[in-house]
PDB file of C-alpha atoms in Angstrom:
ATOM      1  CA  UNK A1348      11.226 -35.181  15.665  1.00  0.00           C
ATOM      2  CA  UNK A1349      13.576 -32.947  13.632  1.00  0.00           C
ATOM      3  CA  UNK A1350      13.568 -29.513  15.250  1.00  0.00           C
ATOM      4  CA  UNK A1351      13.853 -27.753  11.909  1.00  0.00           C
ATOM      5  CA  UNK A1352      10.451 -29.121  10.893  1.00  0.00           C
ATOM      6  CA  UNK A1353       8.692 -27.881  14.064  1.00  0.00           C
ATOM      7  CA  UNK A1354       7.374 -24.651  12.571  1.00  0.00           C
ATOM      8  CA  UNK A1355       6.253 -26.477   9.432  1.00  0.00           C
ATOM      9  CA  UNK A1356       4.019 -28.719  11.528  1.00  0.00           C
ATOM     10  CA  UNK A1357       2.801 -26.281  14.167  1.00  0.00           C
ATOM     11  CA  UNK A1358       2.961 -22.893  12.440  1.00  0.00           C
ATOM     12  CA  UNK A1359       4.128 -19.735  14.168  1.00  0.00           C
ATOM     13  CA  UNK A1360       3.154 -17.833  17.295  1.00  0.00           C
ATOM     14  CA  UNK A1361       2.714 -14.090  16.704  1.00  0.00           C
ATOM     15  CA  UNK A1362       3.510 -12.237  19.910  1.00  0.00           C
ATOM     16  CA  UNK A1363       2.226  -8.890  18.631  1.00  0.00           C
ATOM     17  CA  UNK A1364       1.626  -6.631  21.631  1.00  0.00           C
ATOM     18  CA  UNK A1365       0.962  -9.469  24.101  1.00  0.00           C
ATOM     19  CA  UNK A1366       3.497  -7.937  26.486  1.00  0.00           C
ATOM     20  CA  UNK A1367       1.169  -4.890  26.617  1.00  0.00           C
ATOM     21  CA  UNK A1368      -2.265  -6.524  27.148  1.00  0.00           C
ATOM     22  CA  UNK A1369      -3.826  -3.181  28.101  1.00  0.00           C
ATOM     23  CA  UNK A1370      -3.042  -1.951  24.585  1.00  0.00           C
ATOM     24  CA  UNK A1371      -4.605  -4.862  22.715  1.00  0.00           C
ATOM     25  CA  UNK A1372      -8.252  -3.807  23.103  1.00  0.00           C
ATOM     26  CA  UNK A1373      -7.436  -0.201  22.142  1.00  0.00           C
ATOM     27  CA  UNK A1374      -5.386  -1.388  19.172  1.00  0.00           C
ATOM     28  CA  UNK A1375      -8.146  -3.706  17.960  1.00  0.00           C
ATOM     29  CA  UNK A1376     -10.569  -0.743  17.870  1.00  0.00           C
ATOM     30  CA  UNK A1377      -8.025   1.519  16.148  1.00  0.00           C
ATOM     31  CA  UNK A1378      -7.106  -1.152  13.581  1.00  0.00           C
ATOM     32  CA  UNK A1379     -10.790  -1.862  12.835  1.00  0.00           C
ATOM     33  CA  UNK A1380     -11.538   1.854  12.283  1.00  0.00           C
ATOM     34  CA  UNK A1381      -8.549   2.371  10.010  1.00  0.00           C
ATOM     35  CA  UNK A1382      -9.363  -0.818   8.082  1.00  0.00           C
ATOM     36  CA  UNK A1383     -12.919   0.382   7.437  1.00  0.00           C
ATOM     37  CA  UNK A1384     -11.576   3.784   6.308  1.00  0.00           C
ATOM     38  CA  UNK A1385      -9.152   1.989   3.968  1.00  0.00           C
ATOM     39  CA  UNK A1386     -11.895  -0.225   2.502  1.00  0.00           C
ATOM     40  CA  UNK A1387     -14.381   2.613   1.975  1.00  0.00           C
ATOM     41  CA  UNK A1388     -11.847   5.213   0.787  1.00  0.00           C
ATOM     42  CA  UNK A1389      -9.966   3.055  -1.690  1.00  0.00           C
ATOM     43  CA  UNK A1390     -13.113   1.367  -3.018  1.00  0.00           C
ATOM     44  CA  UNK A1391     -14.639   4.823  -3.585  1.00  0.00           C
ATOM     45  CA  UNK A1392     -11.558   5.937  -5.537  1.00  0.00           C
ATOM     46  CA  UNK A1393     -11.638   2.807  -7.706  1.00  0.00           C
ATOM     47  CA  UNK A1394     -15.351   3.218  -8.484  1.00  0.00           C
ATOM     48  CA  UNK A1395     -15.084   6.976  -9.070  1.00  0.00           C
ATOM     49  CA  UNK A1396     -12.152   6.648 -11.489  1.00  0.00           C
ATOM     50  CA  UNK A1397     -13.893   3.827 -13.353  1.00  0.00           C
ATOM     51  CA  UNK A1398     -17.334   5.438 -13.657  1.00  0.00           C
ATOM     52  CA  UNK A1399     -16.337   9.044 -14.371  1.00  0.00           C
ATOM     53  CA  UNK A1400     -15.268   9.423 -18.009  1.00  0.00           C
ATOM     54  CA  UNK A1401     -13.251  12.570 -17.167  1.00  0.00           C
ATOM     55  CA  UNK A1402     -10.966  10.473 -14.954  1.00  0.00           C
ATOM     56  CA  UNK A1403     -10.014   8.018 -17.682  1.00  0.00           C
ATOM     57  CA  UNK A1404      -6.479   9.429 -17.839  1.00  0.00           C
ATOM     58  CA  UNK A1405      -3.072   7.864 -17.032  1.00  0.00           C
ATOM     59  CA  UNK A1406      -2.863   9.716 -13.706  1.00  0.00           C
ATOM     60  CA  UNK A1407      -6.100   8.171 -12.405  1.00  0.00           C
ATOM     61  CA  UNK A1408      -5.266   4.816 -13.969  1.00  0.00           C
ATOM     62  CA  UNK A1409      -2.173   4.663 -11.741  1.00  0.00           C
ATOM     63  CA  UNK A1410      -4.117   6.016  -8.760  1.00  0.00           C
ATOM     64  CA  UNK A1411      -6.678   3.244  -9.254  1.00  0.00           C
ATOM     65  CA  UNK A1412      -3.837   0.711  -9.211  1.00  0.00           C
ATOM     66  CA  UNK A1413      -2.501   2.251  -5.986  1.00  0.00           C
ATOM     67  CA  UNK A1414      -5.933   2.009  -4.338  1.00  0.00           C
ATOM     68  CA  UNK A1415      -6.333  -1.614  -5.446  1.00  0.00           C
ATOM     69  CA  UNK A1416      -2.842  -2.321  -4.097  1.00  0.00           C
ATOM     70  CA  UNK A1417      -3.693  -0.786  -0.704  1.00  0.00           C
ATOM     71  CA  UNK A1418      -6.887  -2.865  -0.513  1.00  0.00           C
ATOM     72  CA  UNK A1419      -4.962  -6.077  -1.230  1.00  0.00           C
ATOM     73  CA  UNK A1420      -2.147  -5.228   1.191  1.00  0.00           C
ATOM     74  CA  UNK A1421      -4.373  -4.404   4.160  1.00  0.00           C
ATOM     75  CA  UNK A1422      -6.643  -7.407   3.526  1.00  0.00           C
ATOM     76  CA  UNK A1423      -3.627  -9.727   3.519  1.00  0.00           C
ATOM     77  CA  UNK A1424      -2.617  -8.512   6.991  1.00  0.00           C
ATOM     78  CA  UNK A1425      -5.415  -6.937   9.042  1.00  0.00           C
ATOM     79  CA  UNK A1426      -8.003  -9.795   9.315  1.00  0.00           C
ATOM     80  CA  UNK A1427      -5.326 -12.089  10.788  1.00  0.00           C
ATOM     81  CA  UNK A1428      -4.155  -9.275  13.053  1.00  0.00           C
ATOM     82  CA  UNK A1429      -7.681  -8.688  14.360  1.00  0.00           C
ATOM     83  CA  UNK A1430      -8.190 -12.419  15.036  1.00  0.00           C
ATOM     84  CA  UNK A1431      -5.009 -12.415  17.129  1.00  0.00           C
ATOM     85  CA  UNK A1432      -5.945  -9.211  18.978  1.00  0.00           C
ATOM     86  CA  UNK A1433      -9.494 -10.387  19.792  1.00  0.00           C
ATOM     87  CA  UNK A1434      -8.745 -13.954  20.860  1.00  0.00           C
ATOM     88  CA  UNK A1435      -6.347 -15.897  23.053  1.00  0.00           C
ATOM     89  CA  UNK A1436      -4.974 -17.880  20.117  1.00  0.00           C
ATOM     90  CA  UNK A1437      -2.186 -15.909  18.433  1.00  0.00           C
ATOM     91  CA  UNK A1438      -0.926 -18.610  16.096  1.00  0.00           C
ATOM     92  CA  UNK A1439      -0.795 -18.619  12.325  1.00  0.00           C
ATOM     93  CA  UNK A1440      -0.359 -21.750  10.233  1.00  0.00           C
ATOM     94  CA  UNK A1441       2.920 -22.319   8.417  1.00  0.00           C
ATOM     95  CA  UNK A1442       1.213 -22.046   5.020  1.00  0.00           C
ATOM     96  CA  UNK A1443      -0.650 -18.894   6.087  1.00  0.00           C
ATOM     97  CA  UNK A1444       2.584 -17.335   7.319  1.00  0.00           C
ATOM     98  CA  UNK A1445       4.439 -18.163   4.100  1.00  0.00           C
ATOM     99  CA  UNK A1446       1.638 -16.730   1.952  1.00  0.00           C
ATOM    100  CA  UNK A1447       1.510 -13.566   4.066  1.00  0.00           C
ATOM    101  CA  UNK A1448       5.303 -13.185   3.881  1.00  0.00           C
ATOM    102  CA  UNK A1449       5.415 -13.449   0.078  1.00  0.00           C
ATOM    103  CA  UNK A1450       2.312 -11.302  -0.486  1.00  0.00           C
ATOM    104  CA  UNK A1451       3.416  -8.499   1.863  1.00  0.00           C
ATOM    105  CA  UNK A1452       6.866  -8.304   0.305  1.00  0.00           C
ATOM    106  CA  UNK A1453       5.385  -8.453  -3.213  1.00  0.00           C
ATOM    107  CA  UNK A1454       2.805  -5.720  -2.635  1.00  0.00           C
ATOM    108  CA  UNK A1455       5.228  -3.525  -0.682  1.00  0.00           C
ATOM    109  CA  UNK A1456       7.731  -3.698  -3.551  1.00  0.00           C
ATOM    110  CA  UNK A1457       4.979  -2.850  -6.045  1.00  0.00           C
ATOM    111  CA  UNK A1458       4.110   0.311  -4.120  1.00  0.00           C
ATOM    112  CA  UNK A1459       7.763   1.465  -4.174  1.00  0.00           C
ATOM    113  CA  UNK A1460       7.935   1.122  -7.960  1.00  0.00           C
ATOM    114  CA  UNK A1461       4.387   2.360  -8.601  1.00  0.00           C
ATOM    115  CA  UNK A1462       5.068   5.645  -6.791  1.00  0.00           C
ATOM    116  CA  UNK A1463       8.058   6.147  -9.107  1.00  0.00           C
ATOM    117  CA  UNK A1464       5.875   5.457 -12.161  1.00  0.00           C
ATOM    118  CA  UNK A1465       3.336   7.990 -10.871  1.00  0.00           C
ATOM    119  CA  UNK A1466       6.080  10.614 -10.513  1.00  0.00           C
ATOM    120  CA  UNK A1467       7.107  10.011 -14.146  1.00  0.00           C
ATOM    121  CA  UNK A1468       3.480  10.485 -15.159  1.00  0.00           C
ATOM    122  CA  UNK A1469       3.391  13.854 -13.328  1.00  0.00           C
ATOM    123  CA  UNK A1470       6.747  14.840 -14.876  1.00  0.00           C
ATOM    124  CA  UNK A1471       5.380  14.138 -18.372  1.00  0.00           C
ATOM    125  CA  UNK A1472       2.088  15.969 -17.715  1.00  0.00           C
ATOM    126  CA  UNK A1473       3.756  19.140 -16.393  1.00  0.00           C
ATOM    127  CA  UNK A1474       7.032  19.274 -18.334  1.00  0.00           C
ATOM    128  CA  UNK A1475       5.681  17.954 -21.677  1.00  0.00           C
ATOM    129  CA  UNK A1476       1.963  18.800 -21.616  1.00  0.00           C
ATOM    130  CA  UNK A1477       1.515  18.907 -25.416  1.00  0.00           C
ATOM    131  CA  UNK A1478       2.904  15.396 -25.836  1.00  0.00           C
ATOM    132  CA  UNK A1479       1.455  13.951 -22.628  1.00  0.00           C
ATOM    133  CA  UNK A1480      -1.290  11.748 -24.114  1.00  0.00           C
ATOM    134  CA  UNK A1481       1.019  10.586 -26.918  1.00  0.00           C
ATOM    135  CA  UNK A1482       3.807   9.580 -24.514  1.00  0.00           C
ATOM    136  CA  UNK A1483       1.575   8.174 -21.752  1.00  0.00           C
ATOM    137  CA  UNK A1484      -0.569   6.094 -24.095  1.00  0.00           C
ATOM    138  CA  UNK A1485      -2.621   3.116 -22.946  1.00  0.00           C
ATOM    139  CA  UNK A1486      -0.085   0.609 -24.245  1.00  0.00           C
ATOM    140  CA  UNK A1487       2.810   2.209 -22.311  1.00  0.00           C
ATOM    141  CA  UNK A1488       0.761   2.494 -19.100  1.00  0.00           C
ATOM    142  CA  UNK A1489      -0.162  -1.188 -19.260  1.00  0.00           C
ATOM    143  CA  UNK A1490       3.465  -2.199 -19.968  1.00  0.00           C
ATOM    144  CA  UNK A1491       4.678  -0.149 -17.003  1.00  0.00           C
ATOM    145  CA  UNK A1492       2.141  -1.753 -14.650  1.00  0.00           C
ATOM    146  CA  UNK A1493       3.024  -5.284 -15.847  1.00  0.00           C
ATOM    147  CA  UNK A1494       6.733  -4.490 -15.421  1.00  0.00           C
ATOM    148  CA  UNK A1495       6.183  -3.138 -11.904  1.00  0.00           C
ATOM    149  CA  UNK A1496       4.201  -6.205 -10.802  1.00  0.00           C
ATOM    150  CA  UNK A1497       6.708  -8.570 -12.484  1.00  0.00           C
ATOM    151  CA  UNK A1498       9.867  -7.022 -10.960  1.00  0.00           C
ATOM    152  CA  UNK A1499       8.207  -6.905  -7.539  1.00  0.00           C
ATOM    153  CA  UNK A1500       7.155 -10.556  -7.771  1.00  0.00           C
ATOM    154  CA  UNK A1501      10.751 -11.564  -8.606  1.00  0.00           C
ATOM    155  CA  UNK A1502      12.073  -9.517  -5.680  1.00  0.00           C
ATOM    156  CA  UNK A1503       9.576 -11.149  -3.308  1.00  0.00           C
ATOM    157  CA  UNK A1504      10.377 -14.617  -4.628  1.00  0.00           C
ATOM    158  CA  UNK A1505      14.136 -14.183  -4.101  1.00  0.00           C
ATOM    159  CA  UNK A1506      14.112 -12.507  -0.670  1.00  0.00           C
ATOM    160  CA  UNK A1507      11.343 -14.591   0.909  1.00  0.00           C
ATOM    161  CA  UNK A1508      12.789 -17.867  -0.386  1.00  0.00           C
ATOM    162  CA  UNK A1509      16.229 -16.970   1.014  1.00  0.00           C
ATOM    163  CA  UNK A1510      14.638 -16.139   4.368  1.00  0.00           C
ATOM    164  CA  UNK A1511      12.487 -19.279   4.571  1.00  0.00           C
ATOM    165  CA  UNK A1512      15.497 -21.468   3.786  1.00  0.00           C
ATOM    166  CA  UNK A1513      17.289 -20.223   6.924  1.00  0.00           C
ATOM    167  CA  UNK A1514      17.387 -22.925   9.663  1.00  0.00           C
ATOM    168  CA  UNK A1515      15.216 -21.972  12.643  1.00  0.00           C
ATOM    169  CA  UNK A1516      16.133 -24.870  14.973  1.00  0.00           C
ATOM    170  CA  UNK A1517      12.556 -25.167  16.193  1.00  0.00           C
ATOM    171  CA  UNK A1518      12.094 -21.429  16.826  1.00  0.00           C
ATOM    172  CA  UNK A1519       8.518 -20.529  15.877  1.00  0.00           C
ATOM    173  CA  UNK A1520       7.852 -17.394  17.963  1.00  0.00           C
ATOM    174  CA  UNK A1521       7.697 -14.212  15.874  1.00  0.00           C
ATOM    175  CA  UNK A1522       7.968 -11.000  17.879  1.00  0.00           C
ATOM    176  CA  UNK A1523       5.523  -9.182  15.600  1.00  0.00           C
ATOM    177  CA  UNK A1524       1.855  -9.251  14.607  1.00  0.00           C
ATOM    178  CA  UNK A1525       2.472 -10.444  11.048  1.00  0.00           C
ATOM    179  CA  UNK A1526       4.907 -12.654   9.177  1.00  0.00           C
ATOM    180  CA  UNK A1527       7.407 -10.041   8.049  1.00  0.00           C
ATOM    181  CA  UNK A1528      10.931 -10.418   6.721  1.00  0.00           C
ATOM    182  CA  UNK A1529      12.863  -8.843   9.656  1.00  0.00           C
ATOM    183  CA  UNK A1530      10.909 -10.910  12.210  1.00  0.00           C
ATOM    184  CA  UNK A1531      11.547 -14.139  10.262  1.00  0.00           C
ATOM    185  CA  UNK A1532      15.278 -13.418  10.010  1.00  0.00           C
ATOM    186  CA  UNK A1533      15.549 -12.806  13.769  1.00  0.00           C
ATOM    187  CA  UNK A1534      14.448 -16.365  14.640  1.00  0.00           C
ATOM    188  CA  UNK A1535      17.108 -17.971  12.424  1.00  0.00           C
ATOM    189  CA  UNK A1536      19.712 -19.931  14.398  1.00  0.00           C
ATOM    190  CA  UNK A1537      22.590 -19.271  11.976  1.00  0.00           C
ATOM    191  CA  UNK A1538      24.553 -16.252  10.836  1.00  0.00           C
ATOM    192  CA  UNK A1539      22.176 -14.183   8.670  1.00  0.00           C
ATOM    193  CA  UNK A1540      24.718 -11.714   7.294  1.00  0.00           C
ATOM    194  CA  UNK A1541      24.417 -13.022   3.715  1.00  0.00           C
ATOM    195  CA  UNK A1542      20.627 -12.750   3.709  1.00  0.00           C
ATOM    196  CA  UNK A1543      20.710  -9.297   5.320  1.00  0.00           C
ATOM    197  CA  UNK A1544      23.212  -8.097   2.715  1.00  0.00           C
ATOM    198  CA  UNK A1545      20.970  -9.495  -0.046  1.00  0.00           C
ATOM    199  CA  UNK A1546      17.999  -7.630   1.418  1.00  0.00           C
ATOM    200  CA  UNK A1547      20.055  -4.450   1.611  1.00  0.00           C
ATOM    201  CA  UNK A1548      21.280  -4.820  -1.994  1.00  0.00           C
ATOM    202  CA  UNK A1549      17.802  -5.463  -3.381  1.00  0.00           C
ATOM    203  CA  UNK A1550      16.517  -2.695  -1.112  1.00  0.00           C
ATOM    204  CA  UNK A1551      18.809  -0.292  -2.942  1.00  0.00           C
ATOM    205  CA  UNK A1552      17.259  -1.397  -6.260  1.00  0.00           C
ATOM    206  CA  UNK A1553      13.615  -1.568  -5.146  1.00  0.00           C
ATOM    207  CA  UNK A1554      13.525   1.311  -2.631  1.00  0.00           C
ATOM    208  CA  UNK A1555      16.312   3.839  -3.163  1.00  0.00           C
ATOM    209  CA  UNK A1556      16.507   3.744  -6.979  1.00  0.00           C
ATOM    210  CA  UNK A1557      12.785   4.599  -7.418  1.00  0.00           C
ATOM    211  CA  UNK A1558      13.151   7.275  -4.725  1.00  0.00           C
ATOM    212  CA  UNK A1559      16.067   8.814  -6.627  1.00  0.00           C
ATOM    213  CA  UNK A1560      14.001   8.812  -9.851  1.00  0.00           C
ATOM    214  CA  UNK A1561      11.134  10.485  -7.960  1.00  0.00           C
ATOM    215  CA  UNK A1562      13.434  13.219  -6.654  1.00  0.00           C
ATOM    216  CA  UNK A1563      14.880  13.815 -10.149  1.00  0.00           C
ATOM    217  CA  UNK A1564      11.365  14.001 -11.626  1.00  0.00           C
ATOM    218  CA  UNK A1565      10.287  16.541  -9.025  1.00  0.00           C
ATOM    219  CA  UNK A1566      13.424  18.584  -9.615  1.00  0.00           C
ATOM    220  CA  UNK A1567      12.321  19.058 -13.247  1.00  0.00           C
ATOM    221  CA  UNK A1568       8.698  19.570 -12.165  1.00  0.00           C
ATOM    222  CA  UNK A1569       9.729  22.342  -9.751  1.00  0.00           C
ATOM    223  CA  UNK A1570      11.579  24.138 -12.551  1.00  0.00           C
ATOM    224  CA  UNK A1571       8.580  23.830 -14.876  1.00  0.00           C
ATOM    225  CA  UNK A1572       6.142  25.117 -12.229  1.00  0.00           C
ATOM    226  CA  UNK A1573       8.330  28.141 -11.465  1.00  0.00           C
ATOM    227  CA  UNK A1574       8.360  29.021 -15.184  1.00  0.00           C
ATOM    228  CA  UNK A1575       4.538  28.922 -15.419  1.00  0.00           C
ATOM    229  CA  UNK A1576       2.945  32.345 -15.924  1.00  0.00           C
ATOM    230  CA  UNK A1577      -0.538  31.241 -14.872  1.00  0.00           C
ATOM    231  CA  UNK A1578      -1.078  31.267 -11.106  1.00  0.00           C
ATOM    232  CA  UNK A1579      -4.050  28.888 -11.519  1.00  0.00           C
ATOM    233  CA  UNK A1580      -1.825  26.452 -13.425  1.00  0.00           C
ATOM    234  CA  UNK A1581       0.795  26.661 -10.705  1.00  0.00           C
ATOM    235  CA  UNK A1582      -1.766  25.971  -7.989  1.00  0.00           C
ATOM    236  CA  UNK A1583      -3.210  22.985  -9.875  1.00  0.00           C
ATOM    237  CA  UNK A1584       0.273  21.513 -10.451  1.00  0.00           C
ATOM    238  CA  UNK A1585       1.273  22.054  -6.820  1.00  0.00           C
ATOM    239  CA  UNK A1586      -1.945  20.460  -5.519  1.00  0.00           C
ATOM    240  CA  UNK A1587      -1.596  17.408  -7.769  1.00  0.00           C
ATOM    241  CA  UNK A1588       2.102  16.907  -7.096  1.00  0.00           C
ATOM    242  CA  UNK A1589       1.737  17.792  -3.423  1.00  0.00           C
ATOM    243  CA  UNK A1590      -0.613  14.843  -2.881  1.00  0.00           C
ATOM    244  CA  UNK A1591       1.841  12.440  -4.492  1.00  0.00           C
ATOM    245  CA  UNK A1592       4.815  13.885  -2.589  1.00  0.00           C
ATOM    246  CA  UNK A1593       2.968  13.524   0.719  1.00  0.00           C
ATOM    247  CA  UNK A1594       2.282   9.830   0.024  1.00  0.00           C
ATOM    248  CA  UNK A1595       5.908   9.320  -1.082  1.00  0.00           C
ATOM    249  CA  UNK A1596       7.260  10.965   2.092  1.00  0.00           C
ATOM    250  CA  UNK A1597       5.091   8.882   4.437  1.00  0.00           C
ATOM    251  CA  UNK A1598       5.647   5.571   2.645  1.00  0.00           C
ATOM    252  CA  UNK A1599       9.360   5.834   1.857  1.00  0.00           C
ATOM    253  CA  UNK A1600      10.233   7.359   5.219  1.00  0.00           C
ATOM    254  CA  UNK A1601       8.776   4.364   7.057  1.00  0.00           C
ATOM    255  CA  UNK A1602      10.116   1.712   4.671  1.00  0.00           C
ATOM    256  CA  UNK A1603      13.685   3.111   4.651  1.00  0.00           C
ATOM    257  CA  UNK A1604      13.708   3.254   8.439  1.00  0.00           C
ATOM    258  CA  UNK A1605      12.406  -0.315   8.673  1.00  0.00           C
ATOM    259  CA  UNK A1606      14.472  -2.109   6.017  1.00  0.00           C
ATOM    260  CA  UNK A1607      17.607  -0.048   5.333  1.00  0.00           C
ATOM    261  CA  UNK A1608      19.020   0.313   8.819  1.00  0.00           C
ATOM    262  CA  UNK A1609      21.308  -1.846  10.996  1.00  0.00           C
ATOM    263  CA  UNK A1610      19.385  -4.812  12.402  1.00  0.00           C
ATOM    264  CA  UNK A1611      19.416  -3.860  16.089  1.00  0.00           C
ATOM    265  CA  UNK A1612      19.261  -0.080  15.875  1.00  0.00           C
ATOM    266  CA  UNK A1613      15.549   0.158  16.732  1.00  0.00           C
ATOM    267  CA  UNK A1614      13.752  -1.192  19.784  1.00  0.00           C
ATOM    268  CA  UNK A1615      11.338  -4.072  19.215  1.00  0.00           C
ATOM    269  CA  UNK A1616       8.307  -1.949  20.188  1.00  0.00           C
ATOM    270  CA  UNK A1617       9.415   0.854  17.896  1.00  0.00           C
ATOM    271  CA  UNK A1618       9.681  -1.623  15.023  1.00  0.00           C
ATOM    272  CA  UNK A1619       6.184  -2.966  15.746  1.00  0.00           C
ATOM    273  CA  UNK A1620       4.616   0.498  15.810  1.00  0.00           C
ATOM    274  CA  UNK A1621       6.356   1.424  12.558  1.00  0.00           C
ATOM    275  CA  UNK A1622       5.058  -1.771  10.966  1.00  0.00           C
ATOM    276  CA  UNK A1623       1.599  -0.969  12.335  1.00  0.00           C
ATOM    277  CA  UNK A1624       1.876   2.530  10.837  1.00  0.00           C
ATOM    278  CA  UNK A1625       2.668   1.515   7.263  1.00  0.00           C
ATOM    279  CA  UNK A1626       0.281  -1.463   7.475  1.00  0.00           C
ATOM    280  CA  UNK A1627      -2.882   0.336   8.594  1.00  0.00           C
ATOM    281  CA  UNK A1628      -2.310   4.104   8.647  1.00  0.00           C
ATOM    282  CA  UNK A1629      -0.654   4.741   5.273  1.00  0.00           C
ATOM    283  CA  UNK A1630      -3.256   2.842   3.160  1.00  0.00           C
ATOM    284  CA  UNK A1631      -6.061   4.736   4.916  1.00  0.00           C
ATOM    285  CA  UNK A1632      -4.371   8.111   4.424  1.00  0.00           C
ATOM    286  CA  UNK A1633      -3.811   7.700   0.677  1.00  0.00           C
ATOM    287  CA  UNK A1634      -7.495   8.188  -0.323  1.00  0.00           C
ATOM    288  CA  UNK A1635      -7.793  11.234   1.944  1.00  0.00           C
ATOM    289  CA  UNK A1636      -4.585  12.802   0.626  1.00  0.00           C
ATOM    290  CA  UNK A1637      -5.554  12.313  -3.017  1.00  0.00           C
ATOM    291  CA  UNK A1638      -9.158  13.485  -2.655  1.00  0.00           C
ATOM    292  CA  UNK A1639      -8.882  16.452  -0.280  1.00  0.00           C
ATOM    293  CA  UNK A1640      -6.521  18.339  -2.602  1.00  0.00           C
ATOM    294  CA  UNK A1641      -7.966  17.215  -5.925  1.00  0.00           C
ATOM    295  CA  UNK A1642     -11.044  18.986  -7.305  1.00  0.00           C
ATOM    296  CA  UNK A1643     -11.651  16.406 -10.055  1.00  0.00           C
ATOM    297  CA  UNK A1644     -11.657  13.552  -7.537  1.00  0.00           C
ATOM    298  CA  UNK A1645     -13.997  15.421  -5.195  1.00  0.00           C
ATOM    299  CA  UNK A1646     -16.414  16.084  -8.085  1.00  0.00           C
ATOM    300  CA  UNK A1647     -16.294  12.432  -9.152  1.00  0.00           C
ATOM    301  CA  UNK A1648     -16.967  11.240  -5.594  1.00  0.00           C
ATOM    302  CA  UNK A1649     -19.927  13.638  -5.311  1.00  0.00           C
ATOM    303  CA  UNK A1650     -21.344  12.177  -8.551  1.00  0.00           C
ATOM    304  CA  UNK A1651     -20.799   8.663  -7.207  1.00  0.00           C
ATOM    305  CA  UNK A1652     -22.623   9.491  -3.968  1.00  0.00           C
ATOM    306  CA  UNK A1653     -25.459  11.114  -5.951  1.00  0.00           C
ATOM    307  CA  UNK A1654     -25.810   8.019  -8.150  1.00  0.00           C
ATOM    308  CA  UNK A1655     -25.787   5.788  -5.068  1.00  0.00           C
ATOM    309  CA  UNK A1656     -28.401   7.971  -3.384  1.00  0.00           C
ATOM    310  CA  UNK A1657     -30.653   7.895  -6.466  1.00  0.00           C
ATOM    311  CA  UNK A1658     -30.215   4.131  -6.780  1.00  0.00           C
ATOM    312  CA  UNK A1659     -31.200   3.639  -3.124  1.00  0.00           C
ATOM    313  CA  UNK A1660     -34.195   5.935  -3.578  1.00  0.00           C
ATOM    314  CA  UNK A1661     -35.381   3.980  -6.633  1.00  0.00           C
ATOM    315  CA  UNK A1662     -35.074   0.689  -4.729  1.00  0.00           C
ATOM    316  CA  UNK A1663     -37.147   2.088  -1.872  1.00  0.00           C
ATOM    317  CA  UNK A1664     -39.837   3.331  -4.266  1.00  0.00           C
ATOM    318  CA  UNK A1665     -39.929  -0.036  -6.013  1.00  0.00           C
ATOM    319  CA  UNK A1666     -40.300  -1.879  -2.688  1.00  0.00           C
ATOM    320  CA  UNK A1667     -43.016   0.566  -1.647  1.00  0.00           C
ATOM    321  CA  UNK A1668     -44.956  -0.049  -4.897  1.00  0.00           C
ATOM    322  CA  UNK A1669     -44.681  -3.809  -4.426  1.00  0.00           C
ATOM    323  CA  UNK A1670     -46.096  -3.543  -0.904  1.00  0.00           C
ATOM    324  CA  UNK A1671     -49.086  -1.537  -2.228  1.00  0.00           C
ATOM    325  CA  UNK A1672     -49.871  -4.089  -4.952  1.00  0.00           C
TER     326      UNK A1672
END
């Protein structure tokens, strides 16, 4: 049988943390907890921003997209990860691996660009408050989201296709817990310089260019905040922008370290823990960061919980009446 077709027939083996079996049970508990936090937190943000009329603004429209993105990203990775951590079988089918590779790269690229779009939204709101709703109209917001998803899809298509076309000479063991670009490149049996340079070049476009735009936006925002005479206005601007900056710092810091560094500069365990961090920790932190410092979000979540409580109470009363009849 042709060795190059081996992985296509038998899939891939995900080593994960199998060389640290004592960690696997602890990690499975940690991953499960963070996944539940991600599901509950991001779902709550989506529902709150949809149901509360006061949150029907561009800022919360983009936040809702970010929460939906985090839900999709974690769901594309964590269930498979938990299956591998709980059981003896750590394989993933070839089709499953390919889908995970494309989806992870697509959604990761979207988050890079979406955070830049969110910084532009904050720049417009603080530096041009009188024209904010005119500039950030519904049509523009929708066009920006479509553009972000489209560019990211193209980036994923190019990079993942280049990587999958690399000969693997029968190698099907991935030293990671998910099908990720760096892990796939490492099992290639040819010189991967061209692919790595392509990843670096597109990384500049998808990662560093949005980061530069974010920094420029916040440079103007800082000037505008310092010129504000109202202390309350300053605090509100700092709280809103502080949440976004915290998310940007966590996400970009990890991604730059993972993808824009020389291939062998980090140990394999360090790379796995960094991947684990941006896969499970970052999506679970985003809802907390955006709600703890945002009064409007906290009020909306309180309303949502009150509505849920009243709905549950009505159901109980209805069941009780039916039992009495």
